[in-house]
Short mmCIF file of C-alpha atoms and ligand atoms in Angstrom, two decimals:
data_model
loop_
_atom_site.label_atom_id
_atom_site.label_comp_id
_atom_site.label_asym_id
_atom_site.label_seq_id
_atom_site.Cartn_x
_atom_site.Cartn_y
_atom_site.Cartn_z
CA UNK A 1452 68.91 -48.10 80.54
CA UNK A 1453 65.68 -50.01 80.37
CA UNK A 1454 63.17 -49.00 78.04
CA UNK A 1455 59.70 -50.47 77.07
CA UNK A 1456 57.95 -50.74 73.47
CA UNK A 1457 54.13 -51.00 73.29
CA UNK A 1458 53.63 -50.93 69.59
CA UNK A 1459 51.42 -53.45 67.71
CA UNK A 1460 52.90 -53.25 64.59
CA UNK A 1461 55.58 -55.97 65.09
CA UNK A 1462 57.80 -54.64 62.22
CA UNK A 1463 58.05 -50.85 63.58
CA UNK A 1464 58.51 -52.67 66.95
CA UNK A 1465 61.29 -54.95 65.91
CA UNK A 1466 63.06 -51.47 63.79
CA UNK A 1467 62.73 -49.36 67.14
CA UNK A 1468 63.67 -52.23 69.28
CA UNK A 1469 66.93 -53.11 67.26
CA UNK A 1470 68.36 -49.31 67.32
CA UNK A 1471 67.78 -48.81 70.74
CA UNK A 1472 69.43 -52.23 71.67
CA UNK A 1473 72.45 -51.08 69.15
CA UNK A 1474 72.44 -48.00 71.71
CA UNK A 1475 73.14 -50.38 74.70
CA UNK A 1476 69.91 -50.39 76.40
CA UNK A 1477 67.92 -53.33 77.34
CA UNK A 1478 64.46 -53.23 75.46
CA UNK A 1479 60.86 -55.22 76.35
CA UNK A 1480 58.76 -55.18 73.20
CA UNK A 1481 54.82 -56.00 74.03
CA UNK A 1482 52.10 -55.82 71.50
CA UNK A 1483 48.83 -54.63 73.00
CA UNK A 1484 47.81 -52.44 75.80
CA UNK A 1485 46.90 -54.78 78.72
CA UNK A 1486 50.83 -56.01 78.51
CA UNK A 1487 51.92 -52.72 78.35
CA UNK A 1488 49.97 -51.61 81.23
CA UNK A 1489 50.97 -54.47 83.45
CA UNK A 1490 55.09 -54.39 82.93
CA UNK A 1491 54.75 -50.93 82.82
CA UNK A 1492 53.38 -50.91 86.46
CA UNK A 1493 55.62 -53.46 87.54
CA UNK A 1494 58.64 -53.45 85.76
CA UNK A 1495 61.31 -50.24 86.49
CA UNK A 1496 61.49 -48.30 83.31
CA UNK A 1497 63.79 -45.57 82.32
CA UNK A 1498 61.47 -44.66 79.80
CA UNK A 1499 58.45 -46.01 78.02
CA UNK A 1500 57.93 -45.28 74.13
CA UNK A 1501 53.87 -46.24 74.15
CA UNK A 1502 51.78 -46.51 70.40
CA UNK A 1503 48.17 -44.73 71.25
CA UNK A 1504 46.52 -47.17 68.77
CA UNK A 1505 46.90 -50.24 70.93
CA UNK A 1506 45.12 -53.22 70.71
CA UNK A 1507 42.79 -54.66 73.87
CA UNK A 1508 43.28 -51.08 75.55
CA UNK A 1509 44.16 -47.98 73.87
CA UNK A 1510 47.30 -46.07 74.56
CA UNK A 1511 45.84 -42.88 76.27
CA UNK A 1512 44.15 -45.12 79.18
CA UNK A 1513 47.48 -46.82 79.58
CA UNK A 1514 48.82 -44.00 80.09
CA UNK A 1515 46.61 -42.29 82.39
CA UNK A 1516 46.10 -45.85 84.90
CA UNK A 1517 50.11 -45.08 85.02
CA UNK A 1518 50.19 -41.42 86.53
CA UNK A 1519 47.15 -42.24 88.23
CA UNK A 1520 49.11 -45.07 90.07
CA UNK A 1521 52.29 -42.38 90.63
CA UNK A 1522 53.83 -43.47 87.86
CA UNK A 1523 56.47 -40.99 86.98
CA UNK A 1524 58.60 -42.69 84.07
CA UNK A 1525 58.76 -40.74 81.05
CA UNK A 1526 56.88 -41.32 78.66
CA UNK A 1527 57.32 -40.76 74.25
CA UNK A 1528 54.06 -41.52 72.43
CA UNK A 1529 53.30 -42.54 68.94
CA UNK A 1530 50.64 -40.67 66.39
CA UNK A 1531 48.87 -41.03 63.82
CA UNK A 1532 49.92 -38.29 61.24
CA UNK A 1533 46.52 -36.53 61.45
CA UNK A 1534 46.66 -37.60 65.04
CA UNK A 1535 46.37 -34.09 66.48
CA UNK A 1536 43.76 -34.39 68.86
CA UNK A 1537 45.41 -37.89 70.43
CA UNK A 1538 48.77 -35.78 70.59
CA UNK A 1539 47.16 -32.98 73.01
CA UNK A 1540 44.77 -35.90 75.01
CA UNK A 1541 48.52 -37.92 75.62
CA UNK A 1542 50.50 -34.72 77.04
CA UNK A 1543 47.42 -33.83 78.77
CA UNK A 1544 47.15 -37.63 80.33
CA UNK A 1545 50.91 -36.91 81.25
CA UNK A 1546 53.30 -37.89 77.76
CA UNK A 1547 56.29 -36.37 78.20
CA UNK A 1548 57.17 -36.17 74.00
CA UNK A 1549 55.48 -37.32 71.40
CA UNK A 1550 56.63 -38.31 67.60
CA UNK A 1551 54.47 -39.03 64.43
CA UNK A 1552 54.25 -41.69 62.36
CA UNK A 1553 55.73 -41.85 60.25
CA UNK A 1554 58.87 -40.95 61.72
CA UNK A 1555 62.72 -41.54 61.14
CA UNK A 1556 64.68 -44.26 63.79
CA UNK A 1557 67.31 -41.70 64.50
CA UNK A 1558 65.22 -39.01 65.42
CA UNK A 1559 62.95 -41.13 68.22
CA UNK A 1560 66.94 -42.26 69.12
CA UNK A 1561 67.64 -39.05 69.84
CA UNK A 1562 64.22 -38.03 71.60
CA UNK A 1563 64.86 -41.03 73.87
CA UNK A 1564 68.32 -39.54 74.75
CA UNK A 1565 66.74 -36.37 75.84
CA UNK A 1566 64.42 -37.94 77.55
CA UNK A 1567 66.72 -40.30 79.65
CA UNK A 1568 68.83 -37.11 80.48
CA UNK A 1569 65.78 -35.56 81.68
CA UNK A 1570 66.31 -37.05 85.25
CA UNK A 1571 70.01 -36.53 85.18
CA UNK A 1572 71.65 -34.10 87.14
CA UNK A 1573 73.49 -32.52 83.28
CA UNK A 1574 71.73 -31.81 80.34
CA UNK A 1575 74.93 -32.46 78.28
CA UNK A 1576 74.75 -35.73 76.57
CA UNK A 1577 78.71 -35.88 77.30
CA UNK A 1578 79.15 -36.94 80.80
CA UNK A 1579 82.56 -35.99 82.42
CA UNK A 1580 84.62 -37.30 85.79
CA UNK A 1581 88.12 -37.93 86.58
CA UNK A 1582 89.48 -37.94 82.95
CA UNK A 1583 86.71 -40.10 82.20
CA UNK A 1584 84.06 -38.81 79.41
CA UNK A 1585 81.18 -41.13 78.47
CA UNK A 1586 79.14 -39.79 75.55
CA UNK A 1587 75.46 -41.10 75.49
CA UNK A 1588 75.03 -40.54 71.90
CA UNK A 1589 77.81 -43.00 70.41
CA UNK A 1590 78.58 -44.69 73.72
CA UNK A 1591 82.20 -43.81 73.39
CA UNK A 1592 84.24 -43.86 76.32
CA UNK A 1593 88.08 -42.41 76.58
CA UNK A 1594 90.28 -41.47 79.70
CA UNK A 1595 92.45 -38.58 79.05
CA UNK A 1596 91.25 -37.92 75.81
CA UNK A 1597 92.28 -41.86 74.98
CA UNK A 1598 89.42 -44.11 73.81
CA UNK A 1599 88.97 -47.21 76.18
CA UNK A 1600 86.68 -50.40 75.07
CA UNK A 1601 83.98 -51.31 77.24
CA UNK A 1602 81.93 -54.65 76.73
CA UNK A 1603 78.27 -54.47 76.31
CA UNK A 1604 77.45 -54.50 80.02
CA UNK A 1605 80.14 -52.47 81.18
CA UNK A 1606 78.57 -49.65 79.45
CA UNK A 1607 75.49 -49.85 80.28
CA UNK A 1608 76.11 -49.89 84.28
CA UNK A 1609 78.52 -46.88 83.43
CA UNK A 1610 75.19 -44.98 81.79
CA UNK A 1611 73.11 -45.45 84.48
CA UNK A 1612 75.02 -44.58 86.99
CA UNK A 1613 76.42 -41.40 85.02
CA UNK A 1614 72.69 -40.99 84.18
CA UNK A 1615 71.59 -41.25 88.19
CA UNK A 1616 74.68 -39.69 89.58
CA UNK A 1617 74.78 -38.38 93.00
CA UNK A 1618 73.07 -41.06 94.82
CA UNK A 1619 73.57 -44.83 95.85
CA UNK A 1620 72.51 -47.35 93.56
CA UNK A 1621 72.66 -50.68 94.86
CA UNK A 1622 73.44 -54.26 92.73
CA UNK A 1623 70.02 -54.95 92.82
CA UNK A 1624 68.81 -51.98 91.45
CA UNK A 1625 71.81 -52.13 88.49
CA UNK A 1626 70.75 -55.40 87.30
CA UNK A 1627 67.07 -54.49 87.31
CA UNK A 1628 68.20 -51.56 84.34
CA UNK A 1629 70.74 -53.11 82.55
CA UNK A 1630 68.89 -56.51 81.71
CA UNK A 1631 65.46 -57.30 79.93
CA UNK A 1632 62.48 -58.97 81.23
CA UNK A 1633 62.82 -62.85 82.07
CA UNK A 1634 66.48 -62.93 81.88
CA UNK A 1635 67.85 -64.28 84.65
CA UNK A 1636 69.61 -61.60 87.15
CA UNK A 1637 72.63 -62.11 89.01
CA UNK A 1638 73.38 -59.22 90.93
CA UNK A 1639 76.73 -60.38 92.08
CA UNK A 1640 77.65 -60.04 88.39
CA UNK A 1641 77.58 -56.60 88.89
CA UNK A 1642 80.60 -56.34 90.96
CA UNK A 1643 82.53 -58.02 88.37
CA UNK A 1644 81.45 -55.23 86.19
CA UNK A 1645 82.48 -52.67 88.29
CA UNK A 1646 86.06 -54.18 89.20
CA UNK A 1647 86.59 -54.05 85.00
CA UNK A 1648 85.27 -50.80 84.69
CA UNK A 1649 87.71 -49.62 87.72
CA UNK A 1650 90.73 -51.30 86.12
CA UNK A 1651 89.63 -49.25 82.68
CA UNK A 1652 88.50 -46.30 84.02
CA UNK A 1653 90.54 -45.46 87.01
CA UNK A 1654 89.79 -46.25 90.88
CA UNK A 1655 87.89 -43.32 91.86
CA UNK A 1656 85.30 -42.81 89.13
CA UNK A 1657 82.76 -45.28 90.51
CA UNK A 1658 82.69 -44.67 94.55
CA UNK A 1659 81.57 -47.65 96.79
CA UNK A 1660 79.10 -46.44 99.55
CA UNK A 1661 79.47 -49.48 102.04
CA UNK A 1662 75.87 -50.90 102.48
CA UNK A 1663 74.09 -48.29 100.47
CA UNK A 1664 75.59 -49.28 96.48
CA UNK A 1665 77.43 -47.52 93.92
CA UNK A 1666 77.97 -43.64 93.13
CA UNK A 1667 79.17 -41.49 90.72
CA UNK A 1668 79.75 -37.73 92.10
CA UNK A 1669 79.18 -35.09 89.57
CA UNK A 1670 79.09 -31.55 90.66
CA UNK A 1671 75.87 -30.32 90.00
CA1 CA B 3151 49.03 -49.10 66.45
#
């Protein structure tokens, strides 16, 4: 999954962008609020984890020039510890969670897995198909109950498309969640991907929908 940082102080930033990158998502750091603002309006997000105390433009008017454009990626702010008044003006401009500094790594790892299985069709961080269970907290993967290693990438397209299950997702739209900003996408790569994960995984876990992408079918 793809996942922006707009934090300012570059240490917290590099500590938050480090575990969620050991979690297997791709992660865009920026630094002040006119950054954020701009990837975060053109760039597709799975989730946005957004400091209020921004430099150049604070955090809340980030976030409200977002869901005033339509914006509907979720959104995790960051506090200030006697912050309370910024926590209810950021769910009020349309934060979907919000954590205070200062705060422990694991626990804003977990928030972001809640909030990426917000949109999913399961609440269940363990996703099952076919033999196949994926579990978004340790990114293990087995097939009847046997573990099976996936590569980096391999993982991730199996996330997203557990995570977005039920509907086409095209090679396009993989690559665009799976890789950061400026690195240079080849969507045909993502065939290759899915040929390993079929050979690993079994044939029918990943269906092809000719012309429309990739599916996973879980039963709602
Ligand atoms: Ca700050």
């Amino acid at each position: 999954m793809r996942i922006l940082i707009a934090e300012d102080d570059i240490e917290l930033a590099d500590q938050i962008k480090h575990a969620l990158t050991s979690e297997g998502h791709a992660v865009d750091p920026v630094h002040d609020g006119e950054e954020a603002r701009f990837l975060g309006e053109t760039e597709p997000y799975d989730l946005i984890i957004l400091d209020l105390g921004l430099p150049k433009l604070d955090g809340i008017s980030v976030l409200k020039y977002w869901r005033n454009a339509g914006s509907n990626i979720p959104v995790l702010i960051l506090t200030a510890r006697d912050g309370w008044a910024d926590r209810v003006d950021g769910l009020d401009a349309g934060a979907d969670d919000y954590l205070t500094k200062p705060f422990h790594i694991p626990e804003l790892i977990a928030r972001t897995r809640a909030l990426l299985r917000r949109n999913a069709t399961q609440r269940n961080p363990v996703f099952q198909k076919n033999g196949v269970s994926f579990d978004s907290r340790s990114g293990r993967v087995s097939l009847n109950g046997i573990p099976v290693t996936l590569t980096a990438p391999e993982t991730a397209v199996l996330s997203y498309l557990f995570h977005n299950a039920n509907r086409p997702i095209t090679s396009a739209e993989l690559s665009e969640h799976i890789y950061e900003y400026g690195v240079d996408r080849d969507s045909n790569t993502i065939a290759v991907f899915v040929t390993r994960l079929r050979k690993k995984l079994g044939n029918d876990l990943i269906e092809t929908e000719r012309g429309r992408g990739y599916s996973i079918q879980l039963v709602a």
